[in-house]
Each structure stands twice: as structure tokens, then as C-alpha cells.
PDB file of C-alpha atoms and ligand atoms in Angstrom:
ATOM      1  CA  MET D   1      15.648 -15.528  -8.759  1.00  0.00           C
ATOM      2  CA  ILE D   2      12.219 -17.076  -6.781  1.00  0.00           C
ATOM      3  CA  GLY D   3      11.366 -15.201  -3.758  1.00  0.00           C
ATOM      4  CA  ARG D   4       9.341 -15.499  -0.975  1.00  0.00           C
ATOM      5  CA  LEU D   5       5.828 -18.448  -1.665  1.00  0.00           C
ATOM      6  CA  ASN D   6       3.053 -16.964  -2.463  1.00  0.00           C
ATOM      7  CA  HIS D   7       0.386 -19.529  -2.425  1.00  0.00           C
ATOM      8  CA  VAL D   8      -0.208 -23.199  -2.802  1.00  0.00           C
ATOM      9  CA  ALA D   9      -3.129 -24.179  -5.210  1.00  0.00           C
ATOM     10  CA  LEU D  10      -5.123 -26.726  -4.489  1.00  0.00           C
ATOM     11  CA  ALA D  11      -8.064 -27.864  -6.765  1.00  0.00           C
ATOM     12  CA  VAL D  12     -11.435 -28.562  -5.709  1.00  0.00           C
ATOM     13  CA  PRO D  13     -14.278 -29.967  -6.529  1.00  0.00           C
ATOM     14  CA  ASP D  14     -17.149 -27.743  -5.593  1.00  0.00           C
ATOM     15  CA  LEU D  15     -15.728 -24.144  -3.976  1.00  0.00           C
ATOM     16  CA  ALA D  16     -18.778 -23.550  -1.959  1.00  0.00           C
ATOM     17  CA  ALA D  17     -17.889 -27.368  -0.164  1.00  0.00           C
ATOM     18  CA  ALA D  18     -14.737 -25.670   0.178  1.00  0.00           C
ATOM     19  CA  VAL D  19     -15.357 -22.734   1.422  1.00  0.00           C
ATOM     20  CA  THR D  20     -17.041 -23.955   4.170  1.00  0.00           C
ATOM     21  CA  LEU D  21     -14.735 -26.604   5.468  1.00  0.00           C
ATOM     22  CA  TYR D  22     -11.852 -24.032   5.662  1.00  0.00           C
ATOM     23  CA  ARG D  23     -14.076 -21.226   7.220  1.00  0.00           C
ATOM     24  CA  ASP D  24     -15.740 -23.377   9.645  1.00  0.00           C
ATOM     25  CA  THR D  25     -14.074 -26.265  10.371  1.00  0.00           C
ATOM     26  CA  LEU D  26     -10.935 -25.288   9.655  1.00  0.00           C
ATOM     27  CA  GLY D  27     -11.649 -21.802  11.202  1.00  0.00           C
ATOM     28  CA  ALA D  28     -10.104 -19.661   8.487  1.00  0.00           C
ATOM     29  CA  ASP D  29     -10.409 -16.413   6.774  1.00  0.00           C
ATOM     30  CA  VAL D  30     -11.620 -17.067   3.214  1.00  0.00           C
ATOM     31  CA  SER D  31     -12.009 -14.273   0.680  1.00  0.00           C
ATOM     32  CA  ALA D  32     -14.724 -13.979  -1.539  1.00  0.00           C
ATOM     33  CA  PRO D  33     -14.990 -16.449  -4.424  1.00  0.00           C
ATOM     34  CA  GLN D  34     -13.269 -14.253  -7.939  1.00  0.00           C
ATOM     35  CA  ALA D  35     -14.644 -15.297 -11.720  1.00  0.00           C
ATOM     36  CA  LEU D  36     -11.403 -15.284 -13.925  1.00  0.00           C
ATOM     37  CA  PRO D  37     -13.241 -16.904 -16.434  1.00  0.00           C
ATOM     38  CA  GLU D  38      -9.591 -15.761 -18.677  1.00  0.00           C
ATOM     39  CA  HIS D  39      -8.272 -18.919 -16.528  1.00  0.00           C
ATOM     40  CA  GLY D  40     -11.031 -20.956 -16.437  1.00  0.00           C
ATOM     41  CA  VAL D  41     -11.199 -21.179 -12.326  1.00  0.00           C
ATOM     42  CA  THR D  42     -13.157 -19.247  -9.948  1.00  0.00           C
ATOM     43  CA  VAL D  43     -10.799 -18.326  -6.944  1.00  0.00           C
ATOM     44  CA  VAL D  44     -10.937 -17.751  -3.068  1.00  0.00           C
ATOM     45  CA  PHE D  45      -7.436 -16.958  -0.999  1.00  0.00           C
ATOM     46  CA  ILE D  46      -7.223 -17.803   2.486  1.00  0.00           C
ATOM     47  CA  ASP D  47      -4.802 -15.898   4.411  1.00  0.00           C
ATOM     48  CA  VAL D  48      -2.622 -17.745   6.476  1.00  0.00           C
ATOM     49  CA  GLY D  49      -0.245 -15.400   7.876  1.00  0.00           C
ATOM     50  CA  ASN D  50       3.146 -16.750   5.883  1.00  0.00           C
ATOM     51  CA  THR D  51       1.681 -17.723   2.904  1.00  0.00           C
ATOM     52  CA  LYS D  52      -1.491 -17.916   1.335  1.00  0.00           C
ATOM     53  CA  ILE D  53      -3.903 -21.107   0.512  1.00  0.00           C
ATOM     54  CA  GLU D  54      -5.676 -20.433  -3.508  1.00  0.00           C
ATOM     55  CA  LEU D  55      -9.184 -23.096  -3.976  1.00  0.00           C
ATOM     56  CA  LEU D  56      -9.415 -23.743  -7.187  1.00  0.00           C
ATOM     57  CA  GLU D  57     -12.544 -24.317  -8.532  1.00  0.00           C
ATOM     58  CA  PRO D  58     -13.319 -24.976 -12.904  1.00  0.00           C
ATOM     59  CA  LEU D  59     -15.133 -22.701 -14.497  1.00  0.00           C
ATOM     60  CA  GLY D  60     -15.666 -23.343 -17.993  1.00  0.00           C
ATOM     61  CA  GLU D  61     -15.677 -26.187 -20.047  1.00  0.00           C
ATOM     62  CA  GLY D  62     -12.469 -25.892 -21.460  1.00  0.00           C
ATOM     63  CA  SER D  63     -10.424 -24.955 -17.437  1.00  0.00           C
ATOM     64  CA  THR D  64      -7.094 -26.169 -17.276  1.00  0.00           C
ATOM     65  CA  ILE D  65      -8.245 -27.624 -14.010  1.00  0.00           C
ATOM     66  CA  ARG D  66     -10.917 -30.148 -15.339  1.00  0.00           C
ATOM     67  CA  PRO D  67      -8.173 -33.086 -16.716  1.00  0.00           C
ATOM     68  CA  PHE D  68      -6.005 -32.590 -12.619  1.00  0.00           C
ATOM     69  CA  LEU D  69     -10.202 -33.223 -11.262  1.00  0.00           C
ATOM     70  CA  GLU D  70     -10.223 -35.959 -13.584  1.00  0.00           C
ATOM     71  CA  LYS D  71      -7.870 -37.716 -12.377  1.00  0.00           C
ATOM     72  CA  ASN D  72      -7.930 -36.311  -8.520  1.00  0.00           C
ATOM     73  CA  PRO D  73     -11.936 -36.838  -8.266  1.00  0.00           C
ATOM     74  CA  SER D  74     -11.726 -35.236  -4.384  1.00  0.00           C
ATOM     75  CA  GLY D  75      -9.193 -32.858  -5.639  1.00  0.00           C
ATOM     76  CA  GLY D  76      -5.882 -32.380  -4.446  1.00  0.00           C
ATOM     77  CA  MET D  77      -2.518 -29.932  -4.243  1.00  0.00           C
ATOM     78  CA  HIS D  78      -2.779 -28.099  -7.568  1.00  0.00           C
ATOM     79  CA  HIS D  79       0.332 -25.614  -8.085  1.00  0.00           C
ATOM     80  CA  VAL D  80       3.208 -23.670  -5.834  1.00  0.00           C
ATOM     81  CA  CYS D  81       3.349 -19.525  -6.292  1.00  0.00           C
ATOM     82  CA  TYR D  82       6.924 -18.054  -6.122  1.00  0.00           C
ATOM     83  CA  GLU D  83       7.354 -14.174  -6.477  1.00  0.00           C
ATOM     84  CA  VAL D  84       9.821 -12.840  -8.664  1.00  0.00           C
ATOM     85  CA  ASP D  85      11.382  -9.181  -9.290  1.00  0.00           C
ATOM     86  CA  ASP D  86      11.448  -9.548 -12.781  1.00  0.00           C
ATOM     87  CA  ILE D  87       9.031 -12.336 -14.568  1.00  0.00           C
ATOM     88  CA  ILE D  88       9.900 -11.548 -18.208  1.00  0.00           C
ATOM     89  CA  ALA D  89      14.249 -12.166 -16.825  1.00  0.00           C
ATOM     90  CA  ALA D  90      12.360 -15.756 -15.113  1.00  0.00           C
ATOM     91  CA  ARG D  91      11.214 -16.522 -17.791  1.00  0.00           C
ATOM     92  CA  ASP D  92      14.080 -15.849 -20.658  1.00  0.00           C
ATOM     93  CA  ARG D  93      15.900 -17.312 -17.621  1.00  0.00           C
ATOM     94  CA  LEU D  94      14.244 -20.466 -17.533  1.00  0.00           C
ATOM     95  CA  THR D  95      13.549 -21.076 -21.630  1.00  0.00           C
ATOM     96  CA  ALA D  96      17.886 -20.431 -21.904  1.00  0.00           C
ATOM     97  CA  SER D  97      18.169 -23.214 -19.606  1.00  0.00           C
ATOM     98  CA  GLY D  98      15.350 -25.631 -21.016  1.00  0.00           C
ATOM     99  CA  ALA D  99      12.142 -25.758 -18.843  1.00  0.00           C
ATOM    100  CA  ARG D 100       8.597 -25.061 -20.275  1.00  0.00           C
ATOM    101  CA  VAL D 101       6.751 -22.230 -20.160  1.00  0.00           C
ATOM    102  CA  LEU D 102       3.462 -22.636 -20.255  1.00  0.00           C
ATOM    103  CA  GLY D 103       0.984 -21.496 -22.823  1.00  0.00           C
ATOM    104  CA  ASP D 104       2.278 -19.112 -25.675  1.00  0.00           C
ATOM    105  CA  GLY D 105       4.247 -18.156 -22.882  1.00  0.00           C
ATOM    106  CA  GLN D 106       3.188 -14.187 -22.410  1.00  0.00           C
ATOM    107  CA  PRO D 107       2.815 -13.580 -19.066  1.00  0.00           C
ATOM    108  CA  ARG D 108      -0.953 -12.775 -17.599  1.00  0.00           C
ATOM    109  CA  ILE D 109      -2.693 -11.380 -15.636  1.00  0.00           C
ATOM    110  CA  GLY D 110      -3.663 -13.388 -12.795  1.00  0.00           C
ATOM    111  CA  ALA D 111      -6.455 -13.247  -9.516  1.00  0.00           C
ATOM    112  CA  HIS D 112      -3.907 -10.476  -7.297  1.00  0.00           C
ATOM    113  CA  GLY D 113      -3.894  -8.397 -10.759  1.00  0.00           C
ATOM    114  CA  LYS D 114      -0.311  -8.814 -11.630  1.00  0.00           C
ATOM    115  CA  PRO D 115       1.838 -10.893 -14.264  1.00  0.00           C
ATOM    116  CA  VAL D 116       2.069 -14.671 -13.835  1.00  0.00           C
ATOM    117  CA  LEU D 117       3.230 -17.299 -15.886  1.00  0.00           C
ATOM    118  CA  PHE D 118       3.488 -21.191 -15.471  1.00  0.00           C
ATOM    119  CA  LEU D 119       5.610 -23.391 -15.622  1.00  0.00           C
ATOM    120  CA  HIS D 120       5.689 -27.012 -17.072  1.00  0.00           C
ATOM    121  CA  PRO D 121       4.846 -30.226 -13.851  1.00  0.00           C
ATOM    122  CA  LYS D 122       7.222 -32.314 -15.486  1.00  0.00           C
ATOM    123  CA  ASP D 123      10.249 -30.261 -15.493  1.00  0.00           C
ATOM    124  CA  PHE D 124      10.434 -29.657 -11.729  1.00  0.00           C
ATOM    125  CA  MET D 125       9.638 -32.982 -10.172  1.00  0.00           C
ATOM    126  CA  GLY D 126       6.147 -33.485 -11.046  1.00  0.00           C
ATOM    127  CA  ALA D 127       5.577 -29.775  -9.468  1.00  0.00           C
ATOM    128  CA  LEU D 128       3.262 -27.090 -11.682  1.00  0.00           C
ATOM    129  CA  ILE D 129       4.866 -23.990 -10.904  1.00  0.00           C
ATOM    130  CA  GLU D 130       2.919 -20.304 -10.861  1.00  0.00           C
ATOM    131  CA  LEU D 131       5.657 -17.006 -10.739  1.00  0.00           C
ATOM    132  CA  GLU D 132       4.007 -13.635  -9.901  1.00  0.00           C
ATOM    133  CA  GLN D 133       5.605 -10.994 -10.903  1.00  0.00           C
ATOM    134  CA  VAL D 134       5.397  -8.745  -7.360  1.00  0.00           C
TER     135      VAL D 134
HETATM  136  C1  LIG X 201      -6.332 -17.738 -10.736  1.00  0.00           C
HETATM  137  C2  LIG X 201      -5.247 -17.096 -11.601  1.00  0.00           C
HETATM  138  C3  LIG X 201      -3.932 -18.270 -11.361  1.00  0.00           C
HETATM  139  C4  LIG X 201      -3.536 -17.200 -10.173  1.00  0.00           C
HETATM  140  O1  LIG X 201      -3.086 -16.007  -9.791  1.00  0.00           O
HETATM  141  O2  LIG X 201      -3.279 -18.053  -9.056  1.00  0.00           O
HETATM  142  C5  LIG X 201      -3.956 -19.378 -11.119  1.00  0.00           C
HETATM  143  O3  LIG X 201      -3.471 -20.085  -9.943  1.00  0.00           O
HETATM  144  S1  LIG X 201      -5.291 -20.282 -12.336  1.00  0.00           S
HETATM  145  C6  LIG X 201      -4.188 -21.941 -12.443  1.00  0.00           C
HETATM  146  C7  LIG X 201      -4.970 -22.530 -12.612  1.00  0.00           C
HETATM  147  N1  LIG X 201      -4.271 -22.677 -14.024  1.00  0.00           N
HETATM  148  C8  LIG X 201      -3.216 -23.383 -14.492  1.00  0.00           C
HETATM  149  O4  LIG X 201      -3.325 -24.459 -14.440  1.00  0.00           O
HETATM  150  C9  LIG X 201      -2.140 -23.263 -16.257  1.00  0.00           C
HETATM  151  C10 LIG X 201      -1.039 -23.816 -16.395  1.00  0.00           C
HETATM  152  N2  LIG X 201      -1.802 -25.226 -16.245  1.00  0.00           N
HETATM  153  C11 LIG X 201      -1.328 -25.756 -17.338  1.00  0.00           C
HETATM  154  O5  LIG X 201      -1.542 -25.588 -18.331  1.00  0.00           O
HETATM  155  C12 LIG X 201      -2.201 -27.545 -17.800  1.00  0.00           C
HETATM  156  O6  LIG X 201      -2.610 -27.512 -16.226  1.00  0.00           O
HETATM  157  C13 LIG X 201      -0.795 -28.369 -17.166  1.00  0.00           C
HETATM  158  C14 LIG X 201       0.210 -28.593 -16.551  1.00  0.00           C
HETATM  159  C15 LIG X 201      -0.630 -28.427 -18.418  1.00  0.00           C
HETATM  160  C16 LIG X 201      -1.894 -29.907 -17.544  1.00  0.00           C
HETATM  161  O7  LIG X 201      -2.402 -30.146 -18.582  1.00  0.00           O
HETATM  162  P1  LIG X 201      -3.324 -31.161 -18.680  1.00  0.00           P
HETATM  163  O8  LIG X 201      -4.329 -30.961 -19.784  1.00  0.00           O
HETATM  164  O9  LIG X 201      -3.391 -32.559 -17.936  1.00  0.00           O
HETATM  165  O10 LIG X 201      -1.884 -31.957 -19.736  1.00  0.00           O
HETATM  166  P2  LIG X 201      -1.006 -33.261 -19.487  1.00  0.00           P
HETATM  167  O11 LIG X 201      -2.587 -34.344 -19.426  1.00  0.00           O
HETATM  168  O12 LIG X 201      -0.443 -33.549 -20.577  1.00  0.00           O
HETATM  169  O13 LIG X 201      -0.735 -33.049 -18.139  1.00  0.00           O
HETATM  170  C17 LIG X 201       1.011 -33.686 -18.289  1.00  0.00           C
HETATM  171  C18 LIG X 201       1.048 -34.229 -17.093  1.00  0.00           C
HETATM  172  O14 LIG X 201       1.469 -33.156 -16.048  1.00  0.00           O
HETATM  173  C19 LIG X 201       0.254 -33.442 -15.418  1.00  0.00           C
HETATM  174  N3  LIG X 201      -0.414 -32.624 -14.535  1.00  0.00           N
HETATM  175  C20 LIG X 201      -0.964 -32.191 -14.601  1.00  0.00           C
HETATM  176  N4  LIG X 201      -2.025 -31.100 -14.132  1.00  0.00           N
HETATM  177  C21 LIG X 201      -0.729 -31.612 -13.444  1.00  0.00           C
HETATM  178  C22 LIG X 201      -0.677 -30.068 -11.780  1.00  0.00           C
HETATM  179  N5  LIG X 201      -0.774 -29.358 -11.487  1.00  0.00           N
HETATM  180  N6  LIG X 201       0.637 -30.862 -11.028  1.00  0.00           N
HETATM  181  C23 LIG X 201       1.557 -31.950 -10.951  1.00  0.00           C
HETATM  182  N7  LIG X 201       1.116 -32.740 -12.277  1.00  0.00           N
HETATM  183  C24 LIG X 201       0.644 -32.261 -12.645  1.00  0.00           C
HETATM  184  C25 LIG X 201      -0.379 -34.280 -15.762  1.00  0.00           C
HETATM  185  O15 LIG X 201      -1.237 -35.637 -15.006  1.00  0.00           O
HETATM  186  C26 LIG X 201       0.300 -35.554 -16.490  1.00  0.00           C
HETATM  187  O16 LIG X 201       0.877 -36.107 -16.508  1.00  0.00           O
HETATM  188  P3  LIG X 201       1.051 -38.096 -16.513  1.00  0.00           P
HETATM  189  O17 LIG X 201      -0.204 -38.894 -15.875  1.00  0.00           O
HETATM  190  O18 LIG X 201       2.123 -39.261 -15.723  1.00  0.00           O
HETATM  191  O19 LIG X 201       1.318 -37.942 -17.707  1.00  0.00           O
HETATM  192 CO1   CO X 202      -2.123 -20.309  -8.876  1.00  0.00          CO
END
């Protein structure tokens, strides 16, 4: 059911500092920041050839990544995103197998303009999973 690794997301406390580190120290090509208030984050993407790195900074008081950064103040690996062909079929299959789909279970439009869903980290060995329909 899952396909390619679309991105690995890192939550960071200071996006500008993270961009400087990736661009100037690691020599990466970093996209312009994109504010996504409906997801409570500001993001940049870094194309590393075989996948992308997503850097996430909290946006707004209710941002879902604030509790993560409280537990990991210097930042850390937040989620992995796998591509799926049919996100509704994937959701229904996962729900039937007992996995918890986060939120109201309805896909939302993610940073790439495509539908995304999240799966509870406790159901996947401690790793938060995002699914993106491609
Ligand atoms: C930009 C759009 C999009 C894209 O297109 O790429 C994005 O990537 S948006 C990214 C941000 N959005 C989300 O993460 C949405 C889904 N996330 C959530 O709903 C919540 O973050 C969460 C996963 C339910 C966690 O919320 P929290 O308030 O921290 O809940 P709990 O305190 O109940 O945590 C339960 C348990 O899970 C541990 N945890 C939390 N986050 C992670 C994580 N990222 N990876 C692994 N584990 C995580 C948390 O520590 C708790 O564990 P215990 O302490 O052992 O109880
Ligand atoms: Co993501």
C-alpha cells in the first residue's frame, strides 16, 4: 500500500536558524518558507535527490508541534511521509486493522497541495506517519 518516502520532517524551534544551517553549513538548496496556518506550521523543503527534508516551525498557539518541541527543545525527527495512490482506501484499510487516524479522519490538503492524513505514533513503533496521496 505505501509507496515512496516523500519526506522526513524535522521539527525545529527556529526556522530561520535551521535554514541557515542547512543552506550555509550543509550546502542544501532550501525552498522559500510557506506558512500553513491550517496545519499550525511554517515549512521549508529541501530536495536531497532521493527524498525531501521538511523543516517545521510552530505557527500559532495551538500548533500540534508545540508539545513535541517542549519535550525536544532543540528539535528532532517529527514524522515520515509515505506516498499512497488512494488515501481513502489506505485510511479504510488502516482503520480496519486497528490503527488510529488522527484528527477527524478526513484528509486535508498538505504542503504539496495534495491530500494528507496522519497515523498515531503509538501504533507505529513510536514514529508519526503522514500519508500523502500522489
Ligand atoms: C505542512 C503540512 C503537512 C505536510 O504536508 O507535510 C505536515 O507535515 S503538518 C505537520 C504537523 N501536523 C501534525 O503533526 C498533525 C498530526 N499530529 C498530531 O495530531 C499530534 O502531533 C500528535 C501526534 C497526536 C501528538 O500530539 P500531542 O499533543 O503531543 O499528543 P500526546 O501528548 O497525546 O502524545 C501522545 C504520545 O505520542 C508522542 N508523540 C507526540 N508526537 C510525536 C511524534 N512526532 N513522534 C513520535 N511520538 C510522538 C508523545 O510524546 C506521547 O508519548 P508519551 O509521552 O510516551 O505518552
Ligand atoms: Co509532512
